[in-house]
Amino acid sequence: MKSIFSSRKVQLITALILCAVLILGATGTAHAMEFIPGDHLPAGQTIDDDAIMSGENVVVDGTVNGTLIATGNTVTINGDVNGDVIAMGSLVTVNGKVTGNLFAGAHTVQANGEVTGSVFGGSASLVLGADASVGRNVYYGGYSLSTEAGSTIQRDLAVGAYQALLKGDIERDAHVDSAALELNGSVGRNLIANVEASTTTAYSPMMFIPQPPNVPAMPASVATGMRIGADASIGGQLTYTSSIPQASAIQATPMGGVVYQTPVPQAETETQPGFQRTVKVETGFWGWFFKFLREIITLMAFGSLAIWLIYPLFKRTSNMIAAKPLPSLGVGFIVVLAGYVGLLMVAGALLAIVILFAILTLGGISGTLFGVGFAALGLIAAVFTFLVNYGAKLVFALLVGQWLLHSLSPNAPENKYSALALGVVVYALAHAVPFVGGLVAFVVTLFGLGAMWYAFQA
């Protein structure tokens, strides 16, 4: 029997392509859209065209007969959108009706209304409220997915996350790849799950993702493992993959029975003089998919903070790449080389000084110098590594996004959040390309670091 999971891969790849095409395509036709002044579309007002809204707190109480692109710190849709919605911000809330698809990228996404198409979510948290109804499928990658009792997904669910807390109804199949899975709702057909072994420890999302201000708290983290409640219903077969059996956690009886299987790792052979050992590496589409979405979420989180706190410096640094492209590339290489080599040299010199003071029997001074010196050096190394891993990419992404928006719609007002989101998506897609992605990340890092150098010198 052909695995449904293989077809799900095709659907998810198609979904990613559609996300990129929709974002780029919508921006490409921005000259035909309406840019809504301010950040509020009042009730009773109708836009018979595609619409773009941006602001600190975007609120849509009216009607949009077309595609809606909305970016801001918070985006709240209370009215009707007769088309697709592309929404990005710290908090995206959909209380109204969307007759197309919902594409949401945010720290927290809350869907409480009706979406007649599919939902594509990348966030720290996605919550389908008790009154939420999705007419097609839900594709989600992030930290936590919660579907409350009363919510409905009329086709399939595909999720890659730390935890999936499912209390609503899924009318067809559910594919879950997570550390923790709790099912207390219903799955009309098959549930295919890849879960971690059961533990008593819950991991906090704040370890990985910062909590923006004025955003509702995320659902509490739960312990790893699978838990199928007594009130749950599975109309087909439950197939779960885990390192250990979890039969005791299955309190409901699936109509098609239960199939347990262990992970099948990809084996790689590593040969060294005198012995040979096998290294097992977990690979697969879900790992790539989750990494892709996690990169977008992380960059958007840090980028949004940069726009909020230091936007003039952020923009000035980004513009340095356009003003001095080749010098930025060269200086960026020098910064990387000098940065890490310099840190090693300082660490060596500091260690030598500590040893010298210890030899001179100044033990108290040497101990204090060792603690304070290496603590400061560690802080400097952490900041430098953060700029290499994230700051340089964000500087480049902002430039790319602003350039694309200006090229496609020269008369459009500046939209810093849309520019950042567009640039981050373009970079993440390029970085995800096998073999070439690593080179892209390296070159982008050099450009960004070189621009930082010039910006700080200005």
Short mmCIF file of C-alpha atoms in Angstrom, two decimals:
data_model
loop_
_atom_site.label_atom_id
_atom_site.label_comp_id
_atom_site.label_asym_id
_atom_site.label_seq_id
_atom_site.Cartn_x
_atom_site.Cartn_y
_atom_site.Cartn_z
CA MET A 1 0.00 0.00 0.00
CA LYS A 2 1.47 3.40 -0.97
CA SER A 3 2.32 5.57 2.02
CA ILE A 4 0.26 8.74 2.36
CA PHE A 5 3.36 10.37 3.83
CA SER A 6 5.12 10.32 0.47
CA SER A 7 2.31 12.30 -1.12
CA ARG A 8 2.35 14.63 1.87
CA LYS A 9 5.96 15.48 1.07
CA VAL A 10 4.87 16.58 -2.37
CA GLN A 11 2.11 18.71 -0.88
CA LEU A 12 4.46 20.37 1.59
CA ILE A 13 7.07 21.13 -1.06
CA THR A 14 4.30 22.59 -3.21
CA ALA A 15 3.13 24.62 -0.22
CA LEU A 16 6.57 26.16 0.26
CA ILE A 17 6.79 27.04 -3.41
CA LEU A 18 3.32 28.57 -3.29
CA CYS A 19 4.33 30.64 -0.24
CA ALA A 20 7.31 32.08 -2.10
CA VAL A 21 5.39 32.61 -5.33
CA LEU A 22 2.49 34.22 -3.52
CA ILE A 23 4.71 36.63 -1.63
CA LEU A 24 6.81 37.53 -4.66
CA GLY A 25 3.87 37.49 -7.03
CA ALA A 26 1.72 39.64 -4.79
CA THR A 27 4.51 42.15 -4.41
CA GLY A 28 5.15 42.09 -8.12
CA THR A 29 1.62 43.32 -8.81
CA ALA A 30 1.68 45.85 -6.02
CA HIS A 31 1.20 48.70 -8.46
CA ALA A 32 -2.35 47.41 -9.02
CA MET A 33 -3.07 47.12 -5.30
CA GLU A 34 -4.48 49.64 -2.91
CA PHE A 35 -2.16 50.82 -0.14
CA ILE A 36 -4.51 51.50 2.77
CA PRO A 37 -3.41 54.64 4.63
CA GLY A 38 -3.06 54.22 8.35
CA ASP A 39 -3.37 50.91 10.13
CA HIS A 40 -7.17 50.58 10.39
CA LEU A 41 -9.81 49.55 7.85
CA PRO A 42 -13.06 50.50 9.60
CA ALA A 43 -16.25 48.45 9.59
CA GLY A 44 -18.53 49.21 6.65
CA GLN A 45 -15.65 50.10 4.32
CA THR A 46 -15.02 47.78 1.35
CA ILE A 47 -11.88 47.47 -0.78
CA ASP A 48 -12.68 45.93 -4.17
CA ASP A 49 -9.05 45.12 -4.93
CA ASP A 50 -5.97 43.57 -3.40
CA ALA A 51 -4.86 45.57 -0.37
CA ILE A 52 -1.64 46.23 1.53
CA MET A 53 -1.68 47.48 5.12
CA SER A 54 1.21 48.20 7.44
CA GLY A 55 1.55 49.83 10.83
CA GLU A 56 2.22 49.24 14.48
CA ASN A 57 -1.18 47.64 15.19
CA VAL A 58 -3.08 46.75 12.01
CA VAL A 59 -6.83 46.17 12.42
CA VAL A 60 -9.17 45.08 9.60
CA ASP A 61 -12.82 45.54 10.55
CA GLY A 62 -14.04 46.12 6.99
CA THR A 63 -14.12 43.93 3.85
CA VAL A 64 -11.38 43.22 1.32
CA ASN A 65 -12.46 41.65 -1.98
CA GLY A 66 -9.01 40.45 -2.99
CA THR A 67 -5.67 39.44 -1.47
CA LEU A 68 -4.72 41.13 1.80
CA ILE A 69 -1.08 41.64 2.77
CA ALA A 70 -0.77 42.95 6.33
CA THR A 71 2.36 43.52 8.40
CA GLY A 72 2.86 45.09 11.80
CA ASN A 73 3.62 44.41 15.41
CA THR A 74 0.08 43.05 15.71
CA VAL A 75 -2.33 42.18 12.90
CA THR A 76 -6.00 41.64 13.76
CA ILE A 77 -8.57 40.65 11.13
CA ASN A 78 -12.15 40.99 12.35
CA GLY A 79 -13.81 41.58 8.97
CA ASP A 80 -14.08 39.49 5.80
CA VAL A 81 -11.35 38.87 3.24
CA ASN A 82 -12.62 37.37 0.00
CA GLY A 83 -9.22 36.16 -1.10
CA ASP A 84 -5.91 35.07 0.40
CA VAL A 85 -4.34 36.62 3.50
CA ILE A 86 -0.58 37.05 3.97
CA ALA A 87 0.03 38.33 7.49
CA MET A 88 3.26 38.87 9.41
CA GLY A 89 3.97 40.34 12.82
CA SER A 90 4.54 39.49 16.45
CA LEU A 91 0.86 38.56 16.88
CA VAL A 92 -1.54 37.64 14.06
CA THR A 93 -5.20 37.14 15.02
CA VAL A 94 -7.93 36.10 12.58
CA ASN A 95 -11.44 36.46 13.96
CA GLY A 96 -13.29 37.08 10.69
CA LYS A 97 -13.80 35.04 7.54
CA VAL A 98 -11.13 34.33 4.91
CA THR A 99 -12.46 32.76 1.72
CA GLY A 100 -8.97 31.90 0.44
CA ASN A 101 -5.80 30.64 2.10
CA LEU A 102 -4.12 32.04 5.21
CA PHE A 103 -0.34 32.46 5.16
CA ALA A 104 0.86 33.59 8.60
CA GLY A 105 4.36 34.16 9.91
CA ALA A 106 4.59 35.50 13.46
CA HIS A 107 5.58 34.75 17.00
CA THR A 108 1.98 33.83 17.81
CA VAL A 109 -0.88 33.08 15.39
CA GLN A 110 -4.46 32.79 16.65
CA ALA A 111 -7.19 31.66 14.25
CA ASN A 112 -10.67 31.99 15.70
CA GLY A 113 -12.76 32.43 12.54
CA GLU A 114 -13.36 30.60 9.27
CA VAL A 115 -10.75 29.96 6.59
CA THR A 116 -12.31 28.23 3.60
CA GLY A 117 -8.93 27.38 2.06
CA SER A 118 -5.78 26.07 3.77
CA VAL A 119 -3.67 27.48 6.60
CA PHE A 120 0.10 27.73 6.20
CA GLY A 121 1.71 28.74 9.50
CA GLY A 122 5.27 29.33 10.63
CA SER A 123 5.46 30.65 14.21
CA ALA A 124 6.40 29.93 17.78
CA SER A 125 2.76 29.14 18.46
CA LEU A 126 -0.37 28.50 16.38
CA VAL A 127 -3.73 28.21 18.15
CA LEU A 128 -6.97 27.19 16.41
CA GLY A 129 -9.69 28.50 18.71
CA ALA A 130 -12.94 26.78 19.58
CA ASP A 131 -14.79 28.55 16.74
CA ALA A 132 -12.06 28.04 14.12
CA SER A 133 -12.92 26.21 10.91
CA VAL A 134 -10.43 25.39 8.13
CA GLY A 135 -12.04 24.23 4.90
CA ARG A 136 -9.00 22.42 3.53
CA ASN A 137 -5.65 21.59 5.14
CA VAL A 138 -3.35 22.93 7.87
CA TYR A 139 0.42 22.95 7.32
CA TYR A 140 2.40 24.09 10.34
CA GLY A 141 6.04 24.31 11.36
CA GLY A 142 7.08 25.87 14.65
CA TYR A 143 7.16 25.18 18.38
CA SER A 144 3.58 24.62 19.52
CA LEU A 145 0.33 23.79 17.70
CA SER A 146 -2.92 23.78 19.69
CA THR A 147 -6.35 22.96 18.28
CA GLU A 148 -9.06 23.66 20.85
CA ALA A 149 -12.21 21.59 21.29
CA GLY A 150 -14.79 22.72 18.73
CA SER A 151 -12.25 23.62 16.04
CA THR A 152 -12.45 21.79 12.71
CA ILE A 153 -9.94 20.92 9.98
CA GLN A 154 -12.06 19.57 7.15
CA ARG A 155 -9.23 17.76 5.38
CA ASP A 156 -5.69 16.98 6.58
CA LEU A 157 -3.15 18.20 9.11
CA ALA A 158 0.64 18.17 8.60
CA VAL A 159 2.75 19.49 11.46
CA GLY A 160 6.42 19.58 12.43
CA ALA A 161 6.85 21.07 15.91
CA TYR A 162 8.02 20.46 19.46
CA GLN A 163 4.46 19.80 20.61
CA ALA A 164 1.06 19.19 19.00
CA LEU A 165 -1.93 19.47 21.36
CA LEU A 166 -4.96 18.32 19.40
CA LYS A 167 -8.41 18.70 20.97
CA GLY A 168 -10.35 19.62 17.83
CA ASP A 169 -11.63 17.55 14.91
CA ILE A 170 -9.57 16.53 11.87
CA GLU A 171 -11.84 14.99 9.29
CA ARG A 172 -9.21 13.09 7.27
CA ASP A 173 -5.53 12.29 8.01
CA ALA A 174 -3.07 13.78 10.50
CA HIS A 175 0.70 13.64 10.02
CA VAL A 176 2.59 14.71 13.12
CA ASP A 177 6.36 14.92 13.58
CA SER A 178 6.97 16.23 17.10
CA ALA A 179 8.62 15.62 20.42
CA ALA A 180 5.26 15.66 22.22
CA LEU A 181 1.80 14.68 20.93
CA GLU A 182 -1.46 14.83 22.85
CA LEU A 183 -4.70 13.80 21.11
CA ASN A 184 -8.01 14.36 22.87
CA GLY A 185 -10.04 15.20 19.75
CA SER A 186 -10.84 13.16 16.65
CA VAL A 187 -9.05 12.08 13.48
CA GLY A 188 -11.43 10.85 10.79
CA ARG A 189 -8.97 8.54 9.07
CA ASN A 190 -5.32 7.77 9.86
CA LEU A 191 -2.91 9.28 12.37
CA ILE A 192 0.75 8.95 11.39
CA ALA A 193 3.07 10.18 14.14
CA ASN A 194 6.80 10.39 14.71
CA VAL A 195 7.34 11.16 18.41
CA GLU A 196 10.09 11.19 21.01
CA ALA A 197 10.27 8.77 23.91
CA SER A 198 8.10 9.67 26.88
CA THR A 199 9.70 11.74 29.64
CA THR A 200 8.52 13.71 32.65
CA THR A 201 10.38 16.87 31.61
CA ALA A 202 8.83 19.72 29.62
CA TYR A 203 11.06 22.12 27.72
CA SER A 204 10.31 25.83 27.76
CA PRO A 205 9.99 27.59 24.39
CA MET A 206 11.65 30.65 25.93
CA MET A 207 14.93 28.70 25.76
CA PHE A 208 14.83 29.14 22.01
CA ILE A 209 12.40 31.95 21.09
CA PRO A 210 12.11 35.36 22.79
CA GLN A 211 8.67 36.43 24.00
CA PRO A 212 7.71 39.79 22.43
CA PRO A 213 5.93 42.33 24.64
CA ASN A 214 2.11 42.54 24.56
CA VAL A 215 1.76 39.05 23.07
CA PRO A 216 -0.37 36.40 24.84
CA ALA A 217 1.57 33.72 26.64
CA MET A 218 2.15 30.55 24.68
CA PRO A 219 0.45 27.28 25.68
CA ALA A 220 2.35 25.56 28.47
CA SER A 221 5.02 23.16 27.29
CA VAL A 222 4.29 19.49 27.92
CA ALA A 223 6.57 16.54 28.47
CA THR A 224 7.79 14.59 25.48
CA GLY A 225 6.05 11.45 24.29
CA MET A 226 2.65 10.49 22.90
CA ARG A 227 -0.61 10.55 24.85
CA ILE A 228 -3.91 9.45 23.27
CA GLY A 229 -6.77 10.31 25.64
CA ALA A 230 -9.71 8.07 26.47
CA ASP A 231 -12.10 10.46 24.70
CA ALA A 232 -10.02 10.60 21.52
CA SER A 233 -11.31 9.06 18.29
CA ILE A 234 -9.28 7.69 15.36
CA GLY A 235 -11.38 6.40 12.47
CA GLY A 236 -8.51 4.62 10.75
CA GLN A 237 -5.10 3.34 11.78
CA LEU A 238 -2.64 4.78 14.28
CA THR A 239 0.93 4.38 13.05
CA TYR A 240 3.58 5.80 15.33
CA THR A 241 7.37 5.77 15.21
CA SER A 242 9.33 6.06 18.44
CA SER A 243 12.52 4.74 20.00
CA ILE A 244 10.41 2.88 22.58
CA PRO A 245 6.84 1.47 22.58
CA GLN A 246 4.23 3.77 24.12
CA ALA A 247 1.24 1.41 24.24
CA SER A 248 0.38 2.42 27.82
CA ALA A 249 -0.22 6.00 26.65
CA ILE A 250 -2.88 4.92 24.11
CA GLN A 251 -6.16 4.95 26.03
CA ALA A 252 -8.48 4.98 23.00
CA THR A 253 -8.86 2.19 20.44
CA PRO A 254 -8.26 3.21 16.80
CA MET A 255 -10.73 1.61 14.38
CA GLY A 256 -7.89 0.38 12.15
CA GLY A 257 -5.61 -0.79 14.95
CA VAL A 258 -2.18 0.34 16.10
CA VAL A 259 1.14 -0.10 14.28
CA TYR A 260 4.37 0.60 16.16
CA GLN A 261 7.69 0.99 14.38
CA THR A 262 11.17 2.05 15.38
CA PRO A 263 13.09 4.82 13.58
CA VAL A 264 15.04 3.71 10.53
CA PRO A 265 18.20 5.83 10.55
CA GLN A 266 20.39 6.36 7.54
CA ALA A 267 23.67 4.58 8.19
CA GLU A 268 26.97 6.14 7.21
CA THR A 269 30.23 4.26 7.53
CA GLU A 270 33.25 6.10 8.91
CA THR A 271 36.61 4.39 8.56
CA GLN A 272 39.67 5.31 10.60
CA PRO A 273 43.02 3.51 10.92
CA GLY A 274 42.62 0.38 12.99
CA PHE A 275 38.84 0.23 13.23
CA GLN A 276 35.55 0.91 11.48
CA ARG A 277 32.38 2.20 13.06
CA THR A 278 28.91 3.08 11.83
CA VAL A 279 27.48 6.52 12.52
CA LYS A 280 23.69 6.78 12.46
CA VAL A 281 22.28 10.03 11.21
CA GLU A 282 18.63 11.00 11.35
CA THR A 283 17.68 12.68 8.09
CA GLY A 284 14.47 13.30 6.16
CA PHE A 285 12.15 15.88 4.75
CA TRP A 286 10.64 16.85 8.09
CA GLY A 287 14.06 17.72 9.48
CA TRP A 288 14.73 19.98 6.48
CA PHE A 289 11.24 21.50 6.60
CA PHE A 290 11.41 22.31 10.31
CA LYS A 291 14.91 23.79 9.93
CA PHE A 292 13.69 26.00 7.07
CA LEU A 293 10.74 27.37 9.03
CA ARG A 294 12.77 27.75 12.21
CA GLU A 295 15.29 29.90 10.35
CA ILE A 296 12.54 32.19 9.06
CA ILE A 297 10.95 32.47 12.51
CA THR A 298 14.27 33.16 14.24
CA LEU A 299 15.41 35.78 11.73
CA MET A 300 12.00 37.49 11.77
CA ALA A 301 12.00 37.56 15.58
CA PHE A 302 15.45 39.16 15.82
CA GLY A 303 14.81 41.37 12.79
CA SER A 304 11.56 42.71 14.24
CA LEU A 305 13.37 43.59 17.46
CA ALA A 306 16.06 45.38 15.44
CA ILE A 307 13.40 47.39 13.55
CA TRP A 308 11.70 48.27 16.81
CA LEU A 309 14.81 49.24 18.77
CA ILE A 310 17.52 50.40 16.32
CA TYR A 311 15.86 50.84 12.92
CA PRO A 312 17.92 53.92 11.83
CA LEU A 313 21.18 52.06 12.51
CA PHE A 314 19.75 48.87 11.01
CA LYS A 315 18.78 50.65 7.79
CA ARG A 316 22.02 52.65 7.57
CA THR A 317 24.06 49.46 7.90
CA SER A 318 21.97 47.73 5.23
CA ASN A 319 22.44 50.65 2.83
CA MET A 320 26.22 50.34 3.23
CA ILE A 321 26.13 47.11 1.22
CA ALA A 322 24.56 48.95 -1.72
CA ALA A 323 26.95 51.89 -1.34
CA LYS A 324 30.12 49.77 -1.01
CA PRO A 325 29.37 46.23 -2.24
CA LEU A 326 32.87 44.98 -3.09
CA PRO A 327 34.62 46.77 -0.21
CA SER A 328 32.00 45.33 2.17
CA LEU A 329 32.71 41.82 0.87
CA GLY A 330 36.45 42.21 1.35
CA VAL A 331 36.24 43.89 4.75
CA GLY A 332 33.75 41.25 5.86
CA PHE A 333 36.31 38.52 5.19
CA ILE A 334 38.91 40.43 7.20
CA VAL A 335 36.43 40.95 10.06
CA VAL A 336 35.66 37.20 10.25
CA LEU A 337 39.33 36.24 10.14
CA ALA A 338 40.51 38.95 12.52
CA GLY A 339 37.59 38.43 14.86
CA TYR A 340 38.08 34.75 15.59
CA VAL A 341 41.89 34.85 15.39
CA GLY A 342 41.89 37.90 17.65
CA LEU A 343 39.69 36.17 20.21
CA LEU A 344 42.08 33.19 20.30
CA MET A 345 45.10 35.49 20.67
CA VAL A 346 43.48 37.47 23.49
CA ALA A 347 42.50 34.24 25.23
CA GLY A 348 46.08 32.98 24.96
CA ALA A 349 47.53 36.25 26.24
CA LEU A 350 45.06 36.36 29.11
CA LEU A 351 45.89 32.80 30.08
CA ALA A 352 49.62 33.60 30.00
CA ILE A 353 49.10 36.61 32.29
CA VAL A 354 47.04 34.51 34.72
CA ILE A 355 49.78 31.87 34.84
CA LEU A 356 52.42 34.58 35.37
CA PHE A 357 50.55 36.04 38.35
CA ALA A 358 50.07 32.54 39.76
CA ILE A 359 53.81 31.88 39.51
CA LEU A 360 54.47 35.14 41.35
CA THR A 361 52.22 33.73 44.13
CA LEU A 362 49.57 36.38 43.54
CA GLY A 363 46.90 33.71 43.62
CA GLY A 364 44.03 36.03 44.51
CA ILE A 365 44.80 38.38 41.66
CA SER A 366 45.25 35.53 39.18
CA GLY A 367 41.94 33.94 40.20
CA THR A 368 40.06 37.23 39.89
CA LEU A 369 41.73 38.03 36.59
CA PHE A 370 40.88 34.57 35.26
CA GLY A 371 37.21 34.84 36.23
CA VAL A 372 36.57 38.42 35.15
CA GLY A 373 38.78 38.27 32.07
CA PHE A 374 37.35 35.12 30.57
CA ALA A 375 33.79 36.14 31.47
CA ALA A 376 34.26 39.38 29.53
CA LEU A 377 35.96 37.52 26.68
CA GLY A 378 33.08 35.04 26.58
CA LEU A 379 30.57 37.87 26.35
CA ILE A 380 32.49 39.48 23.48
CA ALA A 381 32.70 36.13 21.69
CA ALA A 382 28.96 35.56 22.13
CA VAL A 383 28.08 38.99 20.72
CA PHE A 384 30.44 38.53 17.78
CA THR A 385 29.04 35.07 17.03
CA PHE A 386 25.48 36.45 17.20
CA LEU A 387 26.38 39.13 14.64
CA VAL A 388 27.93 36.48 12.38
CA ASN A 389 25.03 34.04 12.65
CA TYR A 390 22.09 36.46 12.59
CA GLY A 391 23.00 40.15 12.36
CA ALA A 392 24.86 39.90 9.05
CA LYS A 393 22.02 37.92 7.45
CA LEU A 394 19.39 40.41 8.63
CA VAL A 395 21.34 43.38 7.26
CA PHE A 396 21.53 41.71 3.85
CA ALA A 397 17.89 40.52 3.96
CA LEU A 398 16.61 44.04 4.67
CA LEU A 399 18.53 45.40 1.68
CA VAL A 400 17.21 42.67 -0.64
CA GLY A 401 13.64 43.15 0.54
CA GLN A 402 13.75 46.93 0.15
CA TRP A 403 15.30 46.63 -3.30
CA LEU A 404 12.65 44.14 -4.47
CA LEU A 405 9.77 46.23 -3.14
CA HIS A 406 11.14 49.41 -4.71
CA SER A 407 11.85 47.69 -8.05
CA LEU A 408 8.39 46.20 -8.28
CA SER A 409 6.50 49.18 -6.90
CA PRO A 410 8.60 52.40 -7.02
CA ASN A 411 5.79 54.64 -5.75
CA ALA A 412 4.79 52.47 -2.82
CA PRO A 413 5.42 53.89 0.69
CA GLU A 414 8.22 52.39 2.76
CA ASN A 415 7.15 49.18 4.46
CA LYS A 416 10.00 48.03 6.67
CA TYR A 417 8.32 44.90 8.02
CA SER A 418 7.30 43.72 4.53
CA ALA A 419 10.82 44.42 3.25
CA LEU A 420 12.35 42.42 6.09
CA ALA A 421 9.91 39.53 5.65
CA LEU A 422 10.46 39.39 1.89
CA GLY A 423 14.25 39.50 2.27
CA VAL A 424 14.22 36.80 4.97
CA VAL A 425 12.09 34.47 2.83
CA VAL A 426 14.35 34.99 -0.20
CA TYR A 427 17.47 34.32 1.89
CA ALA A 428 15.97 31.25 3.61
CA LEU A 429 14.95 29.76 0.26
CA ALA A 430 18.45 30.32 -1.14
CA HIS A 431 20.07 28.93 2.01
CA ALA A 432 17.87 25.81 1.80
CA VAL A 433 19.20 24.85 -1.65
CA PRO A 434 21.45 21.77 -1.27
CA PHE A 435 25.20 22.29 -1.77
CA VAL A 436 24.77 25.95 -2.79
CA GLY A 437 23.08 27.10 0.43
CA GLY A 438 26.24 27.03 2.52
CA LEU A 439 28.09 29.22 0.04
CA VAL A 440 25.16 31.66 -0.05
CA ALA A 441 25.20 31.96 3.76
CA PHE A 442 28.97 32.54 3.79
CA VAL A 443 28.88 35.30 1.15
CA VAL A 444 25.87 36.98 2.77
CA THR A 445 27.71 36.93 6.11
CA LEU A 446 30.74 38.65 4.57
CA PHE A 447 28.58 41.38 3.01
CA GLY A 448 26.75 41.97 6.29
CA LEU A 449 29.86 42.10 8.49
CA GLY A 450 31.62 44.44 6.07
CA ALA A 451 28.62 46.77 6.07
CA MET A 452 28.59 46.74 9.89
CA TRP A 453 32.23 47.80 9.92
CA TYR A 454 31.59 50.73 7.58
CA ALA A 455 28.43 51.75 9.47
CA PHE A 456 30.24 51.84 12.81
CA GLN A 457 33.09 53.84 11.23
CA ALA A 458 30.70 56.43 9.79
#
